[in-house]
Amino acid sequence: MRFYGHWRSLATYRVRVAINLKGIDVEVMPIDLLGKEHLGEHYHSINPQGLLPALDVGSGPALFQSMAIIEYIDDMFPNPPLLPSDPLGKARVRALAQIIAADSHPLMVPRVRNYLTEELGLDADGVQKWIHRFVMPALETCEEILTANSTSSLYCYGDTPGLADIFLASHVIGAGFFKCDLSKLPRVLQIYENCSKLEAFAKAHPLKQPGAPTSI
Amino acid sequence: MRFYGHWRSLATYRVRVAINLKGIDVEVMPIDLLGKEHLGEHYHSINPQGLLPALDVGSGPALFQSMAIIEYIDDMFPNPPLLPSDPLGKARVRALAQIIAADSHPLMVPRVRNYLTEELGLDADGVQKWIHRFVMPALETCEEILTANSTSSLYCYGDTPGLADIFLASHVIGAGFFKCDLSKLPRVLQIYENCSKLEAFAKAHPLKQPGAPTSI
């Protein structure tokens, strides 16, 4: 399988963690996000949406969208499972992931930040305020749910890492890139710390990838 | 099951279509989105994220996030299926839904529009331009994929309506609310038309719900 991504992309990070947790061999195909290679003709032929990551599984067009790719990986390589086996557990894990994937992360991506600065003339403080406005409520909701929910333990759901942890970790890292203060979210930070102790998460970190700087 | 939603909410519409397709009986619990009831204490106790919809299935906290709820409904009420049975098919359908759920719809929701007008001072034209910028690329990508993909037929995937159609239809309706011109997206419009011929979609339309106006 060929895995197209970039060190800076948090959606790429999510799939990288899943690949690591499953112990799958993939051929890494770097796409230069900062050089806008993802917007070029070559990558368009791989993913018409022009977003990272994509996974070419050797059968038809490459897969894209991090959540769809991770669920595919989980279907094809069932051990260790990234979702609970019961429908209710699945729904709770998917909902946590979607709080981040659908309601928060899309507000902080480069094309949105570029529109804010280039079209609306926001300065760095304005962008920071925007990101804070749309990143913090999602993580605060996760904190509340993870604190109240008896199904959460070492990780978002039980004592094994899964889909929700992957999305939560990607958002904690993203919030860190933008200096958001997460000190009032101890449950989120504890789960992120538990994830970070696992090699699958640690070695997937954006700043551990080839070409990445040591800090942002 | 108790289904919390509002006529104007496109995420509520998605779940309403799934409920209709499955022929499930639910108790509808209207939450007044326009009166900000979703931000109050009562609804917070149902969904701490304060977003619509939510589905109380009578076991633990209510479910939320439209995609997680729809997959739960599909798990619990398998007929007719809303996803293909094979992992690759599932991934393609989920990816189409995520293009809308994760990369486009979150940019047009009330809290974002309110920030644009109240904090950044955009006028109606500015908001319209913003929405056009973030709605059209998602639908254009869907058009390209649905035109190129041999697995798309009457609907997004094959000849039965499913998860991707539900999300596509919600976004076509949303684009219509903001007068986006979809005339160059014939495949998207054709699939939306095919969906609209089905009672499950037609009677779920936001403007067909109690309390809704006849047009926006």
GROMACS .gro file of C-alpha atoms in nm:
model
  432
    1MET     CA    1   0.000   0.000   0.000
    2ARG     CA    2   0.120   0.351  -0.080
    3PHE     CA    3   0.057   0.615   0.184
    4TYR     CA    4   0.061   0.977   0.066
    5GLY     CA    5   0.110   1.238   0.334
    6HIS     CA    6   0.318   1.514   0.485
    7TRP     CA    7   0.476   1.562   0.828
    8ARG     CA    8   0.273   1.878   0.901
    9SER     CA    9  -0.068   1.727   0.819
   10LEU     CA   10  -0.258   1.622   1.130
   11ALA     CA   11  -0.491   1.403   0.923
   12THR     CA   12  -0.180   1.224   0.793
   13TYR     CA   13  -0.066   1.181   1.154
   14ARG     CA   14  -0.394   1.009   1.243
   15VAL     CA   15  -0.356   0.748   0.972
   16ARG     CA   16   0.014   0.706   1.055
   17VAL     CA   17  -0.080   0.616   1.414
   18ALA     CA   18  -0.336   0.361   1.292
   19ILE     CA   19  -0.079   0.206   1.058
   20ASN     CA   20   0.168   0.186   1.346
   21LEU     CA   21  -0.086   0.038   1.589
   22LYS     CA   22  -0.167  -0.233   1.336
   23GLY     CA   23   0.196  -0.294   1.242
   24ILE     CA   24   0.128  -0.263   0.870
   25ASP     CA   25   0.400  -0.209   0.610
   26VAL     CA   26   0.328   0.081   0.376
   27GLU     CA   27   0.535   0.267   0.119
   28VAL     CA   28   0.547   0.629   0.236
   29MET     CA   29   0.500   0.879  -0.047
   30PRO     CA   30   0.574   1.231   0.079
   31ILE     CA   31   0.370   1.512  -0.076
   32ASP     CA   32   0.512   1.859  -0.013
   33LEU     CA   33   0.225   2.038   0.158
   34LEU     CA   34   0.425   2.356   0.222
   35GLY     CA   35   0.529   2.367  -0.145
   36LYS     CA   36   0.160   2.318  -0.244
   37GLU     CA   37   0.233   1.986  -0.420
   38HIS     CA   38  -0.104   1.862  -0.293
   39LEU     CA   39  -0.272   2.119  -0.517
   40GLY     CA   40  -0.087   2.005  -0.830
   41GLU     CA   41  -0.194   1.781  -1.117
   42HIS     CA   42  -0.002   1.474  -0.997
   43TYR     CA   43  -0.166   1.459  -0.656
   44HIS     CA   44  -0.504   1.554  -0.804
   45SER     CA   45  -0.489   1.225  -0.997
   46ILE     CA   46  -0.448   1.047  -0.662
   47ASN     CA   47  -0.698   1.245  -0.456
   48PRO     CA   48  -0.927   1.481  -0.649
   49GLN     CA   49  -1.000   1.667  -0.326
   50GLY     CA   50  -0.635   1.770  -0.309
   51LEU     CA   51  -0.612   1.701   0.064
   52LEU     CA   52  -0.379   1.475   0.258
   53PRO     CA   53  -0.358   1.190   0.331
   54ALA     CA   54  -0.447   0.925   0.073
   55LEU     CA   55  -0.391   0.550   0.080
   56ASP     CA   56  -0.352   0.358  -0.244
   57VAL     CA   57  -0.459   0.004  -0.159
   58GLY     CA   58  -0.397  -0.127  -0.510
   59SER     CA   59  -0.764  -0.163  -0.602
   60GLY     CA   60  -0.934   0.129  -0.775
   61PRO     CA   61  -0.881   0.492  -0.681
   62ALA     CA   62  -0.681   0.568  -0.366
   63LEU     CA   63  -0.873   0.606  -0.041
   64PHE     CA   64  -0.890   0.944   0.129
   65GLN     CA   65  -1.039   1.113   0.436
   66SER     CA   66  -0.855   1.005   0.751
   67MET     CA   67  -1.156   0.860   0.932
   68ALA     CA   68  -1.266   0.652   0.632
   69ILE     CA   69  -0.908   0.527   0.583
   70ILE     CA   70  -0.868   0.433   0.951
   71GLU     CA   71  -1.199   0.244   0.954
   72TYR     CA   72  -1.086   0.061   0.636
   73ILE     CA   73  -0.757  -0.033   0.802
   74ASP     CA   74  -0.952  -0.152   1.106
   75ASP     CA   75  -1.181  -0.363   0.885
   76MET     CA   76  -0.891  -0.520   0.695
   77PHE     CA   77  -0.651  -0.567   0.987
   78PRO     CA   78  -0.878  -0.637   1.285
   79ASN     CA   79  -0.608  -0.672   1.551
   80PRO     CA   80  -0.576  -0.476   1.770
   81PRO     CA   81  -0.927  -0.333   1.717
   82LEU     CA   82  -0.961   0.046   1.704
   83LEU     CA   83  -1.334   0.042   1.775
   84PRO     CA   84  -1.544  -0.140   2.035
   85SER     CA   85  -1.735  -0.441   1.905
   86ASP     CA   86  -2.085  -0.326   2.010
   87PRO     CA   87  -2.287  -0.065   1.815
   88LEU     CA   88  -2.332   0.162   2.117
   89GLY     CA   89  -1.960   0.165   2.193
   90LYS     CA   90  -1.882   0.226   1.825
   91ALA     CA   91  -2.122   0.523   1.823
   92ARG     CA   92  -1.960   0.678   2.132
   93VAL     CA   93  -1.609   0.642   1.992
   94ARG     CA   94  -1.705   0.769   1.648
   95ALA     CA   95  -1.886   1.068   1.802
   96LEU     CA   96  -1.575   1.172   1.997
   97ALA     CA   97  -1.368   1.148   1.680
   98GLN     CA   98  -1.627   1.348   1.486
   99ILE     CA   99  -1.632   1.631   1.742
  100ILE     CA  100  -1.277   1.691   1.629
  101ALA     CA  101  -1.294   1.581   1.266
  102ALA     CA  102  -1.618   1.756   1.182
  103ASP     CA  103  -1.659   2.049   1.418
  104SER     CA  104  -1.318   2.176   1.511
  105HIS     CA  105  -1.018   2.070   1.303
  106PRO     CA  106  -1.171   2.198   0.972
  107LEU     CA  107  -1.170   2.549   1.117
  108MET     CA  108  -0.792   2.557   1.168
  109VAL     CA  109  -0.661   2.412   0.841
  110PRO     CA  110  -0.433   2.611   0.606
  111ARG     CA  111  -0.700   2.701   0.348
  112VAL     CA  112  -0.913   2.859   0.622
  113ARG     CA  113  -0.619   3.040   0.783
  114ASN     CA  114  -0.514   3.163   0.439
  115TYR     CA  115  -0.862   3.300   0.372
  116LEU     CA  116  -0.861   3.475   0.709
  117THR     CA  117  -0.529   3.647   0.640
  118GLU     CA  118  -0.535   3.697   0.264
  119GLU     CA  119  -0.904   3.775   0.204
  120LEU     CA  120  -1.018   3.912   0.539
  121GLY     CA  121  -0.692   4.078   0.640
  122LEU     CA  122  -0.660   3.921   0.985
  123ASP     CA  123  -0.324   3.954   1.158
  124ALA     CA  124  -0.158   3.681   1.366
  125ASP     CA  125  -0.356   3.777   1.677
  126GLY     CA  126  -0.681   3.762   1.485
  127VAL     CA  127  -0.600   3.416   1.351
  128GLN     CA  128  -0.500   3.302   1.700
  129LYS     CA  129  -0.831   3.427   1.841
  130TRP     CA  130  -1.021   3.245   1.565
  131ILE     CA  131  -0.837   2.920   1.632
  132HIS     CA  132  -0.892   2.950   2.006
  133ARG     CA  133  -1.265   3.011   1.946
  134PHE     CA  134  -1.307   2.693   1.741
  135VAL     CA  135  -1.049   2.457   1.896
  136MET     CA  136  -1.117   2.501   2.267
  137PRO     CA  137  -1.493   2.421   2.278
  138ALA     CA  138  -1.430   2.086   2.108
  139LEU     CA  139  -1.160   1.990   2.354
  140GLU     CA  140  -1.368   2.121   2.647
  141THR     CA  141  -1.657   1.901   2.532
  142CYS     CA  142  -1.420   1.604   2.511
  143GLU     CA  143  -1.298   1.682   2.864
  144GLU     CA  144  -1.654   1.688   2.997
  145ILE     CA  145  -1.755   1.365   2.823
  146LEU     CA  146  -1.434   1.182   2.912
  147THR     CA  147  -1.467   1.288   3.276
  148ALA     CA  148  -1.834   1.190   3.305
  149ASN     CA  149  -1.825   0.875   3.098
  150SER     CA  150  -1.767   0.550   3.284
  151THR     CA  151  -1.649   0.380   2.964
  152SER     CA  152  -1.341   0.604   2.954
  153SER     CA  153  -1.038   0.473   3.141
  154LEU     CA  154  -0.670   0.482   3.039
  155TYR     CA  155  -0.789   0.592   2.698
  156CYS     CA  156  -1.106   0.748   2.556
  157TYR     CA  157  -1.283   0.414   2.560
  158GLY     CA  158  -1.154   0.148   2.795
  159ASP     CA  159  -0.792   0.048   2.840
  160THR     CA  160  -0.683   0.013   2.479
  161PRO     CA  161  -0.610   0.297   2.237
  162GLY     CA  162  -0.848   0.343   1.946
  163LEU     CA  163  -1.008   0.572   1.692
  164ALA     CA  164  -1.114   0.842   1.940
  165ASP     CA  165  -0.766   0.857   2.096
  166ILE     CA  166  -0.611   0.904   1.753
  167PHE     CA  167  -0.834   1.203   1.680
  168LEU     CA  168  -0.795   1.346   2.030
  169ALA     CA  169  -0.416   1.320   2.009
  170SER     CA  170  -0.410   1.489   1.667
  171HIS     CA  171  -0.611   1.780   1.806
  172VAL     CA  172  -0.396   1.816   2.119
  173ILE     CA  173  -0.093   1.835   1.891
  174GLY     CA  174  -0.270   2.087   1.665
  175ALA     CA  175  -0.374   2.298   1.964
  176GLY     CA  176  -0.010   2.292   2.073
  177PHE     CA  177   0.104   2.422   1.734
  178PHE     CA  178  -0.115   2.726   1.803
  179LYS     CA  179  -0.017   2.765   2.169
  180CYS     CA  180  -0.366   2.694   2.305
  181ASP     CA  181  -0.366   2.658   2.683
  182LEU     CA  182  -0.496   2.312   2.771
  183SER     CA  183  -0.404   2.326   3.140
  184LYS     CA  184  -0.771   2.323   3.242
  185LEU     CA  185  -0.829   1.997   3.055
  186PRO     CA  186  -0.653   1.741   3.278
  187ARG     CA  187  -0.845   1.440   3.149
  188VAL     CA  188  -0.763   1.524   2.785
  189LEU     CA  189  -0.398   1.580   2.876
  190GLN     CA  190  -0.382   1.254   3.074
  191ILE     CA  191  -0.517   1.051   2.782
  192TYR     CA  192  -0.279   1.229   2.544
  193GLU     CA  193   0.008   1.146   2.779
  194ASN     CA  194  -0.100   0.781   2.792
  195CYS     CA  195  -0.107   0.775   2.412
  196SER     CA  196   0.233   0.942   2.387
  197LYS     CA  197   0.389   0.664   2.593
  198LEU     CA  198   0.301   0.420   2.315
  199GLU     CA  199   0.556   0.389   2.037
  200ALA     CA  200   0.280   0.385   1.773
  201PHE     CA  201   0.181   0.739   1.872
  202ALA     CA  202   0.526   0.869   1.968
  203LYS     CA  203   0.697   0.778   1.642
  204ALA     CA  204   0.402   0.909   1.440
  205HIS     CA  205   0.434   1.262   1.585
  206PRO     CA  206   0.453   1.526   1.311
  207LEU     CA  207   0.783   1.663   1.442
  208LYS     CA  208   0.942   1.315   1.431
  209GLN     CA  209   0.896   1.279   1.056
  210PRO     CA  210   1.165   1.329   0.792
  211GLY     CA  211   1.185   1.693   0.685
  212ALA     CA  212   1.010   1.827   0.995
  213PRO     CA  213   1.159   2.097   1.216
  214THR     CA  214   1.229   2.012   1.581
  215SER     CA  215   0.967   2.261   1.701
  216ILE     CA  216   0.694   2.488   1.564
  217MET     CA  217  -3.591   0.640   2.116
  218ARG     CA  218  -3.606   1.017   2.156
  219PHE     CA  219  -3.475   1.224   1.868
  220TYR     CA  220  -3.371   1.581   1.949
  221GLY     CA  221  -3.346   1.817   1.655
  222HIS     CA  222  -3.468   2.125   1.472
  223TRP     CA  223  -3.610   2.179   1.126
  224ARG     CA  224  -3.326   2.415   1.023
  225SER     CA  225  -3.043   2.182   1.126
  226LEU     CA  226  -2.895   1.995   0.830
  227ALA     CA  227  -2.732   1.741   1.062
  228THR     CA  228  -3.079   1.673   1.205
  229TYR     CA  229  -3.206   1.628   0.847
  230ARG     CA  230  -2.943   1.360   0.781
  231VAL     CA  231  -3.050   1.150   1.077
  232ARG     CA  232  -3.418   1.210   0.992
  233VAL     CA  233  -3.358   1.062   0.646
  234ALA     CA  234  -3.185   0.757   0.797
  235ILE     CA  235  -3.473   0.707   1.042
  236ASN     CA  236  -3.719   0.730   0.753
  237LEU     CA  237  -3.522   0.490   0.530
  238LYS     CA  238  -3.518   0.235   0.812
  239GLY     CA  239  -3.881   0.291   0.904
  240ILE     CA  240  -3.803   0.338   1.274
  241ASP     CA  241  -4.044   0.494   1.521
  242VAL     CA  242  -3.888   0.773   1.726
  243GLU     CA  243  -4.030   1.035   1.959
  244VAL     CA  244  -3.940   1.372   1.807
  245MET     CA  245  -3.818   1.626   2.065
  246PRO     CA  246  -3.789   1.970   1.901
  247ILE     CA  247  -3.509   2.193   2.031
  248ASP     CA  248  -3.548   2.558   1.932
  249LEU     CA  249  -3.224   2.630   1.747
  250LEU     CA  250  -3.325   2.981   1.649
  251GLY     CA  251  -3.417   3.060   2.012
  252LYS     CA  252  -3.077   2.917   2.120
  253GLU     CA  253  -3.240   2.640   2.328
  254HIS     CA  254  -2.953   2.411   2.219
  255LEU     CA  255  -2.715   2.631   2.420
  256GLY     CA  256  -2.919   2.607   2.741
  257GLU     CA  257  -2.878   2.393   3.049
  258HIS     CA  258  -3.152   2.144   2.960
  259TYR     CA  259  -3.005   2.047   2.623
  260HIS     CA  260  -2.651   2.055   2.766
  261SER     CA  261  -2.757   1.766   2.990
  262ILE     CA  262  -2.852   1.573   2.675
  263ASN     CA  263  -2.558   1.670   2.452
  264PRO     CA  264  -2.269   1.850   2.624
  265GLN     CA  265  -2.151   1.973   2.284
  266GLY     CA  266  -2.472   2.173   2.251
  267LEU     CA  267  -2.519   2.077   1.888
  268LEU     CA  268  -2.810   1.909   1.713
  269PRO     CA  269  -2.914   1.635   1.669
  270ALA     CA  270  -2.901   1.384   1.954
  271LEU     CA  271  -3.060   1.043   1.985
  272ASP     CA  272  -3.149   0.903   2.325
  273VAL     CA  273  -3.151   0.526   2.279
  274GLY     CA  274  -3.242   0.455   2.642
  275SER     CA  275  -2.900   0.324   2.741
  276GLY     CA  276  -2.650   0.571   2.886
  277PRO     CA  277  -2.597   0.923   2.755
  278ALA     CA  278  -2.772   1.021   2.430
  279LEU     CA  279  -2.581   0.969   2.106
  280PHE     CA  280  -2.470   1.269   1.904
  281GLN     CA  281  -2.282   1.355   1.582
  282SER     CA  282  -2.494   1.274   1.278
  283MET     CA  283  -2.252   1.029   1.116
  284ALA     CA  284  -2.202   0.831   1.438
  285ILE     CA  285  -2.579   0.820   1.494
  286ILE     CA  286  -2.650   0.706   1.137
  287GLU     CA  287  -2.388   0.430   1.158
  288TYR     CA  288  -2.544   0.322   1.491
  289ILE     CA  289  -2.888   0.310   1.330
  290ASP     CA  290  -2.740   0.109   1.043
  291ASP     CA  291  -2.578  -0.136   1.288
  292MET     CA  292  -2.898  -0.183   1.488
  293PHE     CA  293  -3.146  -0.186   1.199
  294PRO     CA  294  -2.954  -0.349   0.912
  295ASN     CA  295  -3.228  -0.331   0.648
  296PRO     CA  296  -3.205  -0.160   0.410
  297PRO     CA  297  -2.826  -0.118   0.452
  298LEU     CA  298  -2.685   0.235   0.427
  299LEU     CA  299  -2.328   0.116   0.364
  300PRO     CA  300  -2.184  -0.145   0.127
  301SER     CA  301  -2.087  -0.475   0.290
  302ASP     CA  302  -1.721  -0.474   0.178
  303PRO     CA  303  -1.448  -0.265   0.349
  304LEU     CA  304  -1.344  -0.091   0.027
  305GLY     CA  305  -1.701   0.009  -0.054
  306LYS     CA  306  -1.752   0.127   0.303
  307ALA     CA  307  -1.438   0.342   0.279
  308ARG     CA  308  -1.552   0.505  -0.047
  309VAL     CA  309  -1.896   0.585   0.091
  310ARG     CA  310  -1.763   0.714   0.423
  311ALA     CA  311  -1.506   0.932   0.241
  312LEU     CA  312  -1.776   1.100   0.032
  313ALA     CA  313  -1.977   1.168   0.347
  314GLN     CA  314  -1.668   1.304   0.523
  315ILE     CA  315  -1.586   1.546   0.240
  316ILE     CA  316  -1.907   1.717   0.341
  317ALA     CA  317  -1.917   1.643   0.714
  318ALA     CA  318  -1.554   1.726   0.785
  319ASP     CA  319  -1.435   1.969   0.520
  320SER     CA  320  -1.727   2.179   0.411
  321HIS     CA  321  -2.042   2.186   0.624
  322PRO     CA  322  -1.854   2.297   0.942
  323LEU     CA  323  -1.756   2.617   0.761
  324MET     CA  324  -2.117   2.727   0.705
  325VAL     CA  325  -2.279   2.660   1.043
  326PRO     CA  326  -2.437   2.939   1.255
  327ARG     CA  327  -2.151   2.974   1.505
  328VAL     CA  328  -1.906   3.036   1.218
  329ARG     CA  329  -2.138   3.277   1.038
  330ASN     CA  330  -2.198   3.460   1.366
  331TYR     CA  331  -1.824   3.497   1.424
  332LEU     CA  332  -1.780   3.630   1.070
  333THR     CA  333  -2.048   3.895   1.116
  334GLU     CA  334  -2.022   3.980   1.487
  335GLU     CA  335  -1.646   3.953   1.543
  336LEU     CA  336  -1.502   4.017   1.197
  337GLY     CA  337  -1.770   4.257   1.077
  338LEU     CA  338  -1.849   4.084   0.748
  339ASP     CA  339  -2.164   4.194   0.569
  340ALA     CA  340  -2.405   3.962   0.387
  341ASP     CA  341  -2.192   3.966   0.072
  342GLY     CA  342  -1.882   3.877   0.269
  343VAL     CA  343  -2.056   3.584   0.434
  344GLN     CA  344  -2.192   3.471   0.098
  345LYS     CA  345  -1.840   3.479  -0.052
  346TRP     CA  346  -1.707   3.280   0.244
  347ILE     CA  347  -1.976   3.016   0.208
  348HIS     CA  348  -1.921   2.991  -0.166
  349ARG     CA  349  -1.546   2.946  -0.108
  350PHE     CA  350  -1.594   2.653   0.129
  351VAL     CA  351  -1.909   2.487  -0.005
  352MET     CA  352  -1.837   2.472  -0.376
  353PRO     CA  353  -1.500   2.286  -0.375
  354ALA     CA  354  -1.654   2.002  -0.172
  355LEU     CA  355  -1.944   1.965  -0.412
  356GLU     CA  356  -1.712   1.999  -0.714
  357THR     CA  357  -1.497   1.718  -0.572
  358CYS     CA  358  -1.808   1.504  -0.525
  359GLU     CA  359  -1.907   1.579  -0.886
  360GLU     CA  360  -1.566   1.468  -1.014
  361ILE     CA  361  -1.561   1.150  -0.806
  362LEU     CA  362  -1.922   1.057  -0.882
  363THR     CA  363  -1.866   1.113  -1.254
  364ALA     CA  364  -1.543   0.911  -1.267
  365ASN     CA  365  -1.639   0.634  -1.028
  366SER     CA  366  -1.790   0.323  -1.182
  367THR     CA  367  -1.948   0.228  -0.849
  368SER     CA  368  -2.178   0.530  -0.867
  369SER     CA  369  -2.509   0.474  -1.043
  370LEU     CA  370  -2.857   0.599  -0.949
  371TYR     CA  371  -2.706   0.703  -0.618
  372CYS     CA  372  -2.356   0.776  -0.487
  373TYR     CA  373  -2.282   0.407  -0.455
  374GLY     CA  374  -2.486   0.167  -0.662
  375ASP     CA  375  -2.863   0.170  -0.703
  376THR     CA  376  -2.971   0.206  -0.343
  377PRO     CA  377  -2.955   0.521  -0.132
  378GLY     CA  378  -2.710   0.526   0.155
  379LEU     CA  379  -2.487   0.723   0.388
  380ALA     CA  380  -2.313   0.925   0.115
  381ASP     CA  381  -2.643   1.024  -0.046
  382ILE     CA  382  -2.773   1.147   0.289
  383PHE     CA  383  -2.472   1.376   0.333
  384LEU     CA  384  -2.474   1.488  -0.030
  385ALA     CA  385  -2.844   1.573  -0.012
  386SER     CA  386  -2.795   1.771   0.310
  387HIS     CA  387  -2.523   1.976   0.145
  388VAL     CA  388  -2.722   2.041  -0.171
  389ILE     CA  389  -3.003   2.170   0.049
  390GLY     CA  390  -2.758   2.380   0.250
  391ALA     CA  391  -2.603   2.522  -0.067
  392GLY     CA  392  -2.954   2.610  -0.180
  393PHE     CA  393  -3.021   2.800   0.141
  394PHE     CA  394  -2.726   3.020   0.047
  395LYS     CA  395  -2.814   3.050  -0.324
  396CYS     CA  396  -2.503   2.867  -0.446
  397ASP     CA  397  -2.518   2.796  -0.819
  398LEU     CA  398  -2.494   2.418  -0.869
  399SER     CA  399  -2.583   2.421  -1.238
  400LYS     CA  400  -2.234   2.302  -1.335
  401LEU     CA  401  -2.269   1.994  -1.114
  402PRO     CA  402  -2.514   1.779  -1.313
  403ARG     CA  403  -2.415   1.449  -1.151
  404VAL     CA  404  -2.464   1.589  -0.800
  405LEU     CA  405  -2.799   1.738  -0.900
  406GLN     CA  406  -2.910   1.413  -1.065
  407ILE     CA  407  -2.835   1.211  -0.752
  408TYR     CA  408  -3.008   1.472  -0.537
  409GLU     CA  409  -3.311   1.452  -0.766
  410ASN     CA  410  -3.311   1.073  -0.741
  411CYS     CA  411  -3.301   1.104  -0.362
  412SER     CA  412  -3.578   1.363  -0.359
  413LYS     CA  413  -3.811   1.122  -0.538
  414LEU     CA  414  -3.793   0.892  -0.235
  415GLU     CA  415  -4.044   0.964   0.040
  416ALA     CA  416  -3.775   0.908   0.307
  417PHE     CA  417  -3.580   1.206   0.173
  418ALA     CA  418  -3.874   1.420   0.060
  419LYS     CA  419  -4.061   1.414   0.390
  420ALA     CA  420  -3.736   1.476   0.583
  421HIS     CA  421  -3.668   1.806   0.402
  422PRO     CA  422  -3.607   2.091   0.648
  423LEU     CA  423  -3.885   2.303   0.498
  424LYS     CA  424  -4.137   2.020   0.541
  425GLN     CA  425  -4.098   2.010   0.918
  426PRO     CA  426  -4.338   2.161   1.174
  427GLY     CA  427  -4.249   2.524   1.242
  428ALA     CA  428  -4.047   2.569   0.923
  429PRO     CA  429  -4.117   2.848   0.673
  430THR     CA  430  -4.213   2.751   0.318
  431SER     CA  431  -3.892   2.901   0.179
  432ILE     CA  432  -3.563   3.053   0.297
   0.00000   0.00000   0.00000
